Amino acid sequence: MSEKRETAAGRCLVCKREFTFDPGEVTTILIDPETGIPPGFTVLGTLRPATPEAVARSTDQPVCPDCEEKAAKYSEALSPPPPHWESWRPPEI
């Protein structure tokens, strides 16, 4: 018996493209529709305490897999691995 997966269509929060997704597995971001940003953030990108009212009126907005992949690559580029130096042999005395 094949199980039919539930799909939904929506607009990506980042690139605004329409895409279909499984509502249970898509990556979402909580957005306050009044401000257009996540609760607890300012327009300058700094953090502040989220008010209960802002959290209550916020909705989950989907992010498409392409934008999710680009965000992961950007995150990797911002945090490169630490430098590695070869160890030197101690001088022979």
PDB file of N, CA and C in Angstrom:
ATOM      1  N   MET A   1       0.829  -1.177   0.000  1.00  0.00           N
ATOM      2  CA  MET A   1       0.000   0.000   0.000  1.00  0.00           C
ATOM      3  C   MET A   1       0.876   1.244   0.000  1.00  0.00           C
ATOM      4  N   SER A   2       0.628   2.095  -0.929  1.00  0.00           N
ATOM      5  CA  SER A   2       1.422   3.313  -0.995  1.00  0.00           C
ATOM      6  C   SER A   2       0.716   4.426  -0.225  1.00  0.00           C
ATOM      7  N   GLU A   3       1.506   5.110   0.571  1.00  0.00           N
ATOM      8  CA  GLU A   3       0.955   6.209   1.347  1.00  0.00           C
ATOM      9  C   GLU A   3       1.138   7.502   0.573  1.00  0.00           C
ATOM     10  N   LYS A   4       0.095   8.256   0.455  1.00  0.00           N
ATOM     11  CA  LYS A   4       0.149   9.541  -0.253  1.00  0.00           C
ATOM     12  C   LYS A   4       0.640  10.594   0.736  1.00  0.00           C
ATOM     13  N   ARG A   5       1.723  11.272   0.373  1.00  0.00           N
ATOM     14  CA  ARG A   5       2.261  12.332   1.224  1.00  0.00           C
ATOM     15  C   ARG A   5       1.453  13.603   1.038  1.00  0.00           C
ATOM     16  N   GLU A   6       1.249  14.299   2.129  1.00  0.00           N
ATOM     17  CA  GLU A   6       0.553  15.575   2.056  1.00  0.00           C
ATOM     18  C   GLU A   6       1.518  16.624   1.508  1.00  0.00           C
ATOM     19  N   THR A   7       1.093  17.362   0.509  1.00  0.00           N
ATOM     20  CA  THR A   7       1.930  18.418  -0.042  1.00  0.00           C
ATOM     21  C   THR A   7       1.163  19.730  -0.003  1.00  0.00           C
ATOM     22  N   ALA A   8       1.920  20.790   0.045  1.00  0.00           N
ATOM     23  CA  ALA A   8       1.340  22.130   0.033  1.00  0.00           C
ATOM     24  C   ALA A   8       2.174  22.981  -0.908  1.00  0.00           C
ATOM     25  N   ALA A   9       1.581  24.027  -1.395  1.00  0.00           N
ATOM     26  CA  ALA A   9       2.305  24.973  -2.241  1.00  0.00           C
ATOM     27  C   ALA A   9       2.441  26.269  -1.457  1.00  0.00           C
ATOM     28  N   GLY A  10       3.579  26.899  -1.592  1.00  0.00           N
ATOM     29  CA  GLY A  10       3.803  28.144  -0.877  1.00  0.00           C
ATOM     30  C   GLY A  10       4.917  28.936  -1.525  1.00  0.00           C
ATOM     31  N   ARG A  11       5.143  30.104  -0.986  1.00  0.00           N
ATOM     32  CA  ARG A  11       6.159  31.006  -1.497  1.00  0.00           C
ATOM     33  C   ARG A  11       7.326  31.006  -0.515  1.00  0.00           C
ATOM     34  N   CYS A  12       8.535  30.875  -1.052  1.00  0.00           N
ATOM     35  CA  CYS A  12       9.743  30.877  -0.221  1.00  0.00           C
ATOM     36  C   CYS A  12       9.905  32.254   0.414  1.00  0.00           C
ATOM     37  N   LEU A  13      10.215  32.272   1.682  1.00  0.00           N
ATOM     38  CA  LEU A  13      10.403  33.527   2.411  1.00  0.00           C
ATOM     39  C   LEU A  13      11.572  34.329   1.852  1.00  0.00           C
ATOM     40  N   VAL A  14      12.612  33.660   1.375  1.00  0.00           N
ATOM     41  CA  VAL A  14      13.832  34.330   0.939  1.00  0.00           C
ATOM     42  C   VAL A  14      13.756  34.771  -0.516  1.00  0.00           C
ATOM     43  N   CYS A  15      13.543  33.828  -1.431  1.00  0.00           N
ATOM     44  CA  CYS A  15      13.600  34.154  -2.865  1.00  0.00           C
ATOM     45  C   CYS A  15      12.234  34.438  -3.474  1.00  0.00           C
ATOM     46  N   LYS A  16      11.170  34.210  -2.736  1.00  0.00           N
ATOM     47  CA  LYS A  16       9.792  34.484  -3.161  1.00  0.00           C
ATOM     48  C   LYS A  16       9.300  33.595  -4.298  1.00  0.00           C
ATOM     49  N   ARG A  17      10.019  32.499  -4.604  1.00  0.00           N
ATOM     50  CA  ARG A  17       9.576  31.557  -5.628  1.00  0.00           C
ATOM     51  C   ARG A  17       8.504  30.642  -5.054  1.00  0.00           C
ATOM     52  N   GLU A  18       7.554  30.247  -5.904  1.00  0.00           N
ATOM     53  CA  GLU A  18       6.544  29.266  -5.511  1.00  0.00           C
ATOM     54  C   GLU A  18       7.181  27.880  -5.578  1.00  0.00           C
ATOM     55  N   PHE A  19       6.901  27.040  -4.582  1.00  0.00           N
ATOM     56  CA  PHE A  19       7.384  25.661  -4.606  1.00  0.00           C
ATOM     57  C   PHE A  19       6.436  24.787  -3.805  1.00  0.00           C
ATOM     58  N   THR A  20       6.457  23.496  -4.086  1.00  0.00           N
ATOM     59  CA  THR A  20       5.629  22.549  -3.331  1.00  0.00           C
ATOM     60  C   THR A  20       6.515  21.866  -2.297  1.00  0.00           C
ATOM     61  N   PHE A  21       5.917  21.547  -1.169  1.00  0.00           N
ATOM     62  CA  PHE A  21       6.687  20.978  -0.065  1.00  0.00           C
ATOM     63  C   PHE A  21       5.793  20.132   0.814  1.00  0.00           C
ATOM     64  N   ASP A  22       6.444  19.306   1.621  1.00  0.00           N
ATOM     65  CA  ASP A  22       5.771  18.526   2.643  1.00  0.00           C
ATOM     66  C   ASP A  22       5.740  19.392   3.901  1.00  0.00           C
ATOM     67  N   PRO A  23       4.569  19.800   4.383  1.00  0.00           N
ATOM     68  CA  PRO A  23       4.503  20.705   5.532  1.00  0.00           C
ATOM     69  C   PRO A  23       5.197  20.180   6.787  1.00  0.00           C
ATOM     70  N   GLY A  24       5.308  18.877   6.916  1.00  0.00           N
ATOM     71  CA  GLY A  24       5.960  18.313   8.100  1.00  0.00           C
ATOM     72  C   GLY A  24       7.472  18.297   8.017  1.00  0.00           C
ATOM     73  N   GLU A  25       8.035  18.497   6.823  1.00  0.00           N
ATOM     74  CA  GLU A  25       9.476  18.372   6.663  1.00  0.00           C
ATOM     75  C   GLU A  25      10.171  19.621   6.142  1.00  0.00           C
ATOM     76  N   VAL A  26       9.424  20.636   5.753  1.00  0.00           N
ATOM     77  CA  VAL A  26      10.036  21.841   5.198  1.00  0.00           C
ATOM     78  C   VAL A  26      10.646  22.690   6.323  1.00  0.00           C
ATOM     79  N   THR A  27      11.734  23.375   6.019  1.00  0.00           N
ATOM     80  CA  THR A  27      12.339  24.296   6.975  1.00  0.00           C
ATOM     81  C   THR A  27      11.510  25.576   6.993  1.00  0.00           C
ATOM     82  N   THR A  28      11.175  26.036   8.196  1.00  0.00           N
ATOM     83  CA  THR A  28      10.375  27.247   8.323  1.00  0.00           C
ATOM     84  C   THR A  28      11.061  28.238   9.245  1.00  0.00           C
ATOM     85  N   ILE A  29      10.674  29.496   9.103  1.00  0.00           N
ATOM     86  CA  ILE A  29      11.166  30.566   9.969  1.00  0.00           C
ATOM     87  C   ILE A  29       9.949  31.290  10.521  1.00  0.00           C
ATOM     88  N   LEU A  30       9.930  31.524  11.814  1.00  0.00           N
ATOM     89  CA  LEU A  30       8.834  32.227  12.460  1.00  0.00           C
ATOM     90  C   LEU A  30       8.956  33.718  12.149  1.00  0.00           C
ATOM     91  N   ILE A  31       7.925  34.302  11.509  1.00  0.00           N
ATOM     92  CA  ILE A  31       7.957  35.699  11.086  1.00  0.00           C
ATOM     93  C   ILE A  31       6.742  36.431  11.651  1.00  0.00           C
ATOM     94  N   ASP A  32       6.989  37.608  12.197  1.00  0.00           N
ATOM     95  CA  ASP A  32       5.924  38.486  12.671  1.00  0.00           C
ATOM     96  C   ASP A  32       5.391  39.263  11.467  1.00  0.00           C
ATOM     97  N   PRO A  33       4.119  39.078  11.078  1.00  0.00           N
ATOM     98  CA  PRO A  33       3.608  39.758   9.887  1.00  0.00           C
ATOM     99  C   PRO A  33       3.531  41.274  10.040  1.00  0.00           C
ATOM    100  N   GLU A  34       3.493  41.748  11.259  1.00  0.00           N
ATOM    101  CA  GLU A  34       3.421  43.198  11.482  1.00  0.00           C
ATOM    102  C   GLU A  34       4.744  43.882  11.162  1.00  0.00           C
ATOM    103  N   THR A  35       5.862  43.216  11.472  1.00  0.00           N
ATOM    104  CA  THR A  35       7.183  43.812  11.233  1.00  0.00           C
ATOM    105  C   THR A  35       7.902  43.196  10.044  1.00  0.00           C
ATOM    106  N   GLY A  36       7.561  41.962   9.676  1.00  0.00           N
ATOM    107  CA  GLY A  36       8.230  41.275   8.577  1.00  0.00           C
ATOM    108  C   GLY A  36       9.550  40.645   8.972  1.00  0.00           C
ATOM    109  N   ILE A  37       9.861  40.603  10.254  1.00  0.00           N
ATOM    110  CA  ILE A  37      11.096  39.991  10.750  1.00  0.00           C
ATOM    111  C   ILE A  37      10.746  39.017  11.882  1.00  0.00           C
ATOM    112  N   PRO A  38      11.662  38.119  12.236  1.00  0.00           N
ATOM    113  CA  PRO A  38      11.377  37.195  13.336  1.00  0.00           C
ATOM    114  C   PRO A  38      11.197  37.945  14.652  1.00  0.00           C
ATOM    115  N   PRO A  39      10.307  37.454  15.523  1.00  0.00           N
ATOM    116  CA  PRO A  39      10.161  38.084  16.830  1.00  0.00           C
ATOM    117  C   PRO A  39      11.471  37.961  17.598  1.00  0.00           C
ATOM    118  N   GLY A  40      11.841  39.008  18.279  1.00  0.00           N
ATOM    119  CA  GLY A  40      13.091  38.996  19.026  1.00  0.00           C
ATOM    120  C   GLY A  40      14.244  39.606  18.256  1.00  0.00           C
ATOM    121  N   PHE A  41      14.025  40.046  17.022  1.00  0.00           N
ATOM    122  CA  PHE A  41      15.050  40.719  16.227  1.00  0.00           C
ATOM    123  C   PHE A  41      14.629  42.164  15.991  1.00  0.00           C
ATOM    124  N   THR A  42      15.610  43.040  15.867  1.00  0.00           N
ATOM    125  CA  THR A  42      15.329  44.417  15.493  1.00  0.00           C
ATOM    126  C   THR A  42      15.613  44.580  14.007  1.00  0.00           C
ATOM    127  N   VAL A  43      15.234  45.723  13.441  1.00  0.00           N
ATOM    128  CA  VAL A  43      15.492  45.961  12.020  1.00  0.00           C
ATOM    129  C   VAL A  43      16.988  46.063  11.739  1.00  0.00           C
ATOM    130  N   LEU A  44      17.797  46.302  12.759  1.00  0.00           N
ATOM    131  CA  LEU A  44      19.249  46.368  12.596  1.00  0.00           C
ATOM    132  C   LEU A  44      19.906  44.996  12.728  1.00  0.00           C
ATOM    133  N   GLY A  45      19.127  43.961  13.047  1.00  0.00           N
ATOM    134  CA  GLY A  45      19.664  42.609  13.160  1.00  0.00           C
ATOM    135  C   GLY A  45      20.134  42.250  14.545  1.00  0.00           C
ATOM    136  N   THR A  46      19.915  43.120  15.513  1.00  0.00           N
ATOM    137  CA  THR A  46      20.307  42.805  16.884  1.00  0.00           C
ATOM    138  C   THR A  46      19.179  42.052  17.580  1.00  0.00           C
ATOM    139  N   LEU A  47      19.497  41.414  18.673  1.00  0.00           N
ATOM    140  CA  LEU A  47      18.504  40.645  19.417  1.00  0.00           C
ATOM    141  C   LEU A  47      17.878  41.486  20.518  1.00  0.00           C
ATOM    142  N   ARG A  48      16.633  41.176  20.814  1.00  0.00           N
ATOM    143  CA  ARG A  48      15.900  41.798  21.912  1.00  0.00           C
ATOM    144  C   ARG A  48      14.938  40.744  22.440  1.00  0.00           C
ATOM    145  N   PRO A  49      14.403  40.938  23.629  1.00  0.00           N
ATOM    146  CA  PRO A  49      13.418  39.968  24.123  1.00  0.00           C
ATOM    147  C   PRO A  49      12.159  40.001  23.252  1.00  0.00           C
ATOM    148  N   ALA A  50      11.680  38.846  22.858  1.00  0.00           N
ATOM    149  CA  ALA A  50      10.461  38.758  22.047  1.00  0.00           C
ATOM    150  C   ALA A  50       9.251  38.938  22.950  1.00  0.00           C
ATOM    151  N   THR A  51       8.343  39.794  22.539  1.00  0.00           N
ATOM    152  CA  THR A  51       7.125  39.991  23.327  1.00  0.00           C
ATOM    153  C   THR A  51       6.165  38.838  23.061  1.00  0.00           C
ATOM    154  N   PRO A  52       5.360  38.464  24.049  1.00  0.00           N
ATOM    155  CA  PRO A  52       4.396  37.378  23.840  1.00  0.00           C
ATOM    156  C   PRO A  52       3.398  37.694  22.723  1.00  0.00           C
ATOM    157  N   GLU A  53       3.039  38.970  22.562  1.00  0.00           N
ATOM    158  CA  GLU A  53       2.101  39.354  21.507  1.00  0.00           C
ATOM    159  C   GLU A  53       2.702  39.103  20.128  1.00  0.00           C
ATOM    160  N   ALA A  54       3.996  39.443  19.959  1.00  0.00           N
ATOM    161  CA  ALA A  54       4.669  39.235  18.670  1.00  0.00           C
ATOM    162  C   ALA A  54       4.763  37.753  18.348  1.00  0.00           C
ATOM    163  N   VAL A  55       5.055  36.941  19.329  1.00  0.00           N
ATOM    164  CA  VAL A  55       5.154  35.497  19.109  1.00  0.00           C
ATOM    165  C   VAL A  55       3.777  34.926  18.781  1.00  0.00           C
ATOM    166  N   ALA A  56       2.732  35.405  19.447  1.00  0.00           N
ATOM    167  CA  ALA A  56       1.383  34.892  19.221  1.00  0.00           C
ATOM    168  C   ALA A  56       0.881  35.187  17.803  1.00  0.00           C
ATOM    169  N   ARG A  57       1.208  36.347  17.254  1.00  0.00           N
ATOM    170  CA  ARG A  57       0.707  36.692  15.915  1.00  0.00           C
ATOM    171  C   ARG A  57       1.624  36.208  14.799  1.00  0.00           C
ATOM    172  N   SER A  58       2.792  35.664  15.137  1.00  0.00           N
ATOM    173  CA  SER A  58       3.757  35.205  14.136  1.00  0.00           C
ATOM    174  C   SER A  58       3.316  33.896  13.503  1.00  0.00           C
ATOM    175  N   THR A  59       3.752  33.700  12.259  1.00  0.00           N
ATOM    176  CA  THR A  59       3.447  32.469  11.535  1.00  0.00           C
ATOM    177  C   THR A  59       4.731  31.877  10.969  1.00  0.00           C
ATOM    178  N   ASP A  60       4.718  30.563  10.754  1.00  0.00           N
ATOM    179  CA  ASP A  60       5.862  29.879  10.157  1.00  0.00           C
ATOM    180  C   ASP A  60       5.833  30.092   8.649  1.00  0.00           C
ATOM    181  N   GLN A  61       6.942  30.577   8.100  1.00  0.00           N
ATOM    182  CA  GLN A  61       7.072  30.804   6.662  1.00  0.00           C
ATOM    183  C   GLN A  61       8.072  29.793   6.100  1.00  0.00           C
ATOM    184  N   PRO A  62       7.742  29.108   4.994  1.00  0.00           N
ATOM    185  CA  PRO A  62       8.638  28.077   4.447  1.00  0.00           C
ATOM    186  C   PRO A  62       9.843  28.666   3.711  1.00  0.00           C
ATOM    187  N   VAL A  63      10.922  27.892   3.695  1.00  0.00           N
ATOM    188  CA  VAL A  63      12.140  28.247   2.958  1.00  0.00           C
ATOM    189  C   VAL A  63      12.415  27.105   1.984  1.00  0.00           C
ATOM    190  N   CYS A  64      12.643  27.441   0.705  1.00  0.00           N
ATOM    191  CA  CYS A  64      12.857  26.409  -0.308  1.00  0.00           C
ATOM    192  C   CYS A  64      14.217  25.727  -0.124  1.00  0.00           C
ATOM    193  N   PRO A  65      14.377  24.516  -0.633  1.00  0.00           N
ATOM    194  CA  PRO A  65      15.639  23.784  -0.488  1.00  0.00           C
ATOM    195  C   PRO A  65      16.837  24.512  -1.109  1.00  0.00           C
ATOM    196  N   ASP A  66      16.637  25.245  -2.213  1.00  0.00           N
ATOM    197  CA  ASP A  66      17.741  25.983  -2.835  1.00  0.00           C
ATOM    198  C   ASP A  66      18.278  27.049  -1.887  1.00  0.00           C
ATOM    199  N   CYS A  67      17.393  27.808  -1.266  1.00  0.00           N
ATOM    200  CA  CYS A  67      17.825  28.861  -0.340  1.00  0.00           C
ATOM    201  C   CYS A  67      18.446  28.253   0.916  1.00  0.00           C
ATOM    202  N   GLU A  68      17.924  27.115   1.343  1.00  0.00           N
ATOM    203  CA  GLU A  68      18.487  26.433   2.503  1.00  0.00           C
ATOM    204  C   GLU A  68      19.918  25.978   2.210  1.00  0.00           C
ATOM    205  N   GLU A  69      20.148  25.457   1.005  1.00  0.00           N
ATOM    206  CA  GLU A  69      21.488  25.020   0.602  1.00  0.00           C
ATOM    207  C   GLU A  69      22.450  26.204   0.500  1.00  0.00           C
ATOM    208  N   LYS A  70      21.980  27.315  -0.073  1.00  0.00           N
ATOM    209  CA  LYS A  70      22.818  28.519  -0.172  1.00  0.00           C
ATOM    210  C   LYS A  70      23.183  29.052   1.207  1.00  0.00           C
ATOM    211  N   ALA A  71      22.246  28.999   2.147  1.00  0.00           N
ATOM    212  CA  ALA A  71      22.516  29.460   3.515  1.00  0.00           C
ATOM    213  C   ALA A  71      23.556  28.572   4.189  1.00  0.00           C
ATOM    214  N   ALA A  72      23.495  27.269   3.937  1.00  0.00           N
ATOM    215  CA  ALA A  72      24.477  26.349   4.517  1.00  0.00           C
ATOM    216  C   ALA A  72      25.871  26.625   3.951  1.00  0.00           C
ATOM    217  N   LYS A  73      25.965  26.866   2.635  1.00  0.00           N
ATOM    218  CA  LYS A  73      27.263  27.181   2.027  1.00  0.00           C
ATOM    219  C   LYS A  73      27.814  28.498   2.568  1.00  0.00           C
ATOM    220  N   TYR A  74      26.949  29.479   2.737  1.00  0.00           N
ATOM    221  CA  TYR A  74      27.367  30.780   3.272  1.00  0.00           C
ATOM    222  C   TYR A  74      27.870  30.626   4.711  1.00  0.00           C
ATOM    223  N   SER A  75      27.177  29.818   5.491  1.00  0.00           N
ATOM    224  CA  SER A  75      27.578  29.580   6.871  1.00  0.00           C
ATOM    225  C   SER A  75      28.942  28.889   6.933  1.00  0.00           C
ATOM    226  N   GLU A  76      29.173  27.929   6.026  1.00  0.00           N
ATOM    227  CA  GLU A  76      30.466  27.246   5.981  1.00  0.00           C
ATOM    228  C   GLU A  76      31.577  28.213   5.593  1.00  0.00           C
ATOM    229  N   ALA A  77      31.277  29.135   4.677  1.00  0.00           N
ATOM    230  CA  ALA A  77      32.288  30.100   4.240  1.00  0.00           C
ATOM    231  C   ALA A  77      32.638  31.079   5.352  1.00  0.00           C
ATOM    232  N   LEU A  78      31.686  31.378   6.221  1.00  0.00           N
ATOM    233  CA  LEU A  78      31.941  32.307   7.322  1.00  0.00           C
ATOM    234  C   LEU A  78      32.721  31.669   8.461  1.00  0.00           C
ATOM    235  N   SER A  79      32.675  30.356   8.554  1.00  0.00           N
ATOM    236  CA  SER A  79      33.397  29.684   9.639  1.00  0.00           C
ATOM    237  C   SER A  79      34.336  28.635   9.052  1.00  0.00           C
ATOM    238  N   PRO A  80      35.457  29.074   8.468  1.00  0.00           N
ATOM    239  CA  PRO A  80      36.405  28.102   7.911  1.00  0.00           C
ATOM    240  C   PRO A  80      37.071  27.298   9.022  1.00  0.00           C
ATOM    241  N   PRO A  81      37.651  26.165   8.679  1.00  0.00           N
ATOM    242  CA  PRO A  81      38.319  25.368   9.708  1.00  0.00           C
ATOM    243  C   PRO A  81      39.530  26.124  10.262  1.00  0.00           C
ATOM    244  N   PRO A  82      39.924  25.827  11.493  1.00  0.00           N
ATOM    245  CA  PRO A  82      41.072  26.517  12.073  1.00  0.00           C
ATOM    246  C   PRO A  82      42.349  26.190  11.301  1.00  0.00           C
ATOM    247  N   PRO A  83      43.325  27.082  11.335  1.00  0.00           N
ATOM    248  CA  PRO A  83      44.567  26.809  10.604  1.00  0.00           C
ATOM    249  C   PRO A  83      45.307  25.613  11.199  1.00  0.00           C
ATOM    250  N   HIS A  84      46.043  24.937  10.356  1.00  0.00           N
ATOM    251  CA  HIS A  84      46.789  23.755  10.792  1.00  0.00           C
ATOM    252  C   HIS A  84      48.265  23.968  10.451  1.00  0.00           C
ATOM    253  N   TRP A  85      49.107  23.848  11.442  1.00  0.00           N
ATOM    254  CA  TRP A  85      50.539  23.977  11.236  1.00  0.00           C
ATOM    255  C   TRP A  85      51.199  22.635  11.495  1.00  0.00           C
ATOM    256  N   GLU A  86      52.163  22.330  10.656  1.00  0.00           N
ATOM    257  CA  GLU A  86      52.918  21.091  10.870  1.00  0.00           C
ATOM    258  C   GLU A  86      53.748  21.238  12.138  1.00  0.00           C
ATOM    259  N   SER A  87      53.877  20.147  12.884  1.00  0.00           N
ATOM    260  CA  SER A  87      54.701  20.220  14.089  1.00  0.00           C
ATOM    261  C   SER A  87      56.185  20.060  13.722  1.00  0.00           C
ATOM    262  N   TRP A  88      57.002  20.761  14.440  1.00  0.00           N
ATOM    263  CA  TRP A  88      58.436  20.718  14.199  1.00  0.00           C
ATOM    264  C   TRP A  88      59.069  19.710  15.146  1.00  0.00           C
ATOM    265  N   ARG A  89      60.089  19.069  14.623  1.00  0.00           N
ATOM    266  CA  ARG A  89      60.836  18.149  15.484  1.00  0.00           C
ATOM    267  C   ARG A  89      61.691  18.959  16.444  1.00  0.00           C
ATOM    268  N   PRO A  90      61.831  18.499  17.650  1.00  0.00           N
ATOM    269  CA  PRO A  90      62.710  19.220  18.581  1.00  0.00           C
ATOM    270  C   PRO A  90      64.164  19.116  18.109  1.00  0.00           C
ATOM    271  N   PRO A  91      64.927  20.142  18.349  1.00  0.00           N
ATOM    272  CA  PRO A  91      66.343  20.086  17.904  1.00  0.00           C
ATOM    273  C   PRO A  91      67.101  18.990  18.654  1.00  0.00           C
ATOM    274  N   GLU A  92      68.011  18.351  17.928  1.00  0.00           N
ATOM    275  CA  GLU A  92      68.805  17.286  18.546  1.00  0.00           C
ATOM    276  C   GLU A  92      69.981  17.930  19.272  1.00  0.00           C
ATOM    277  N   ILE A  93      70.132  17.582  20.489  1.00  0.00           N
ATOM    278  CA  ILE A  93      71.204  18.174  21.291  1.00  0.00           C
ATOM    279  C   ILE A  93      72.311  17.177  21.542  1.00  0.00           C
TER     280      ILE A  93
END
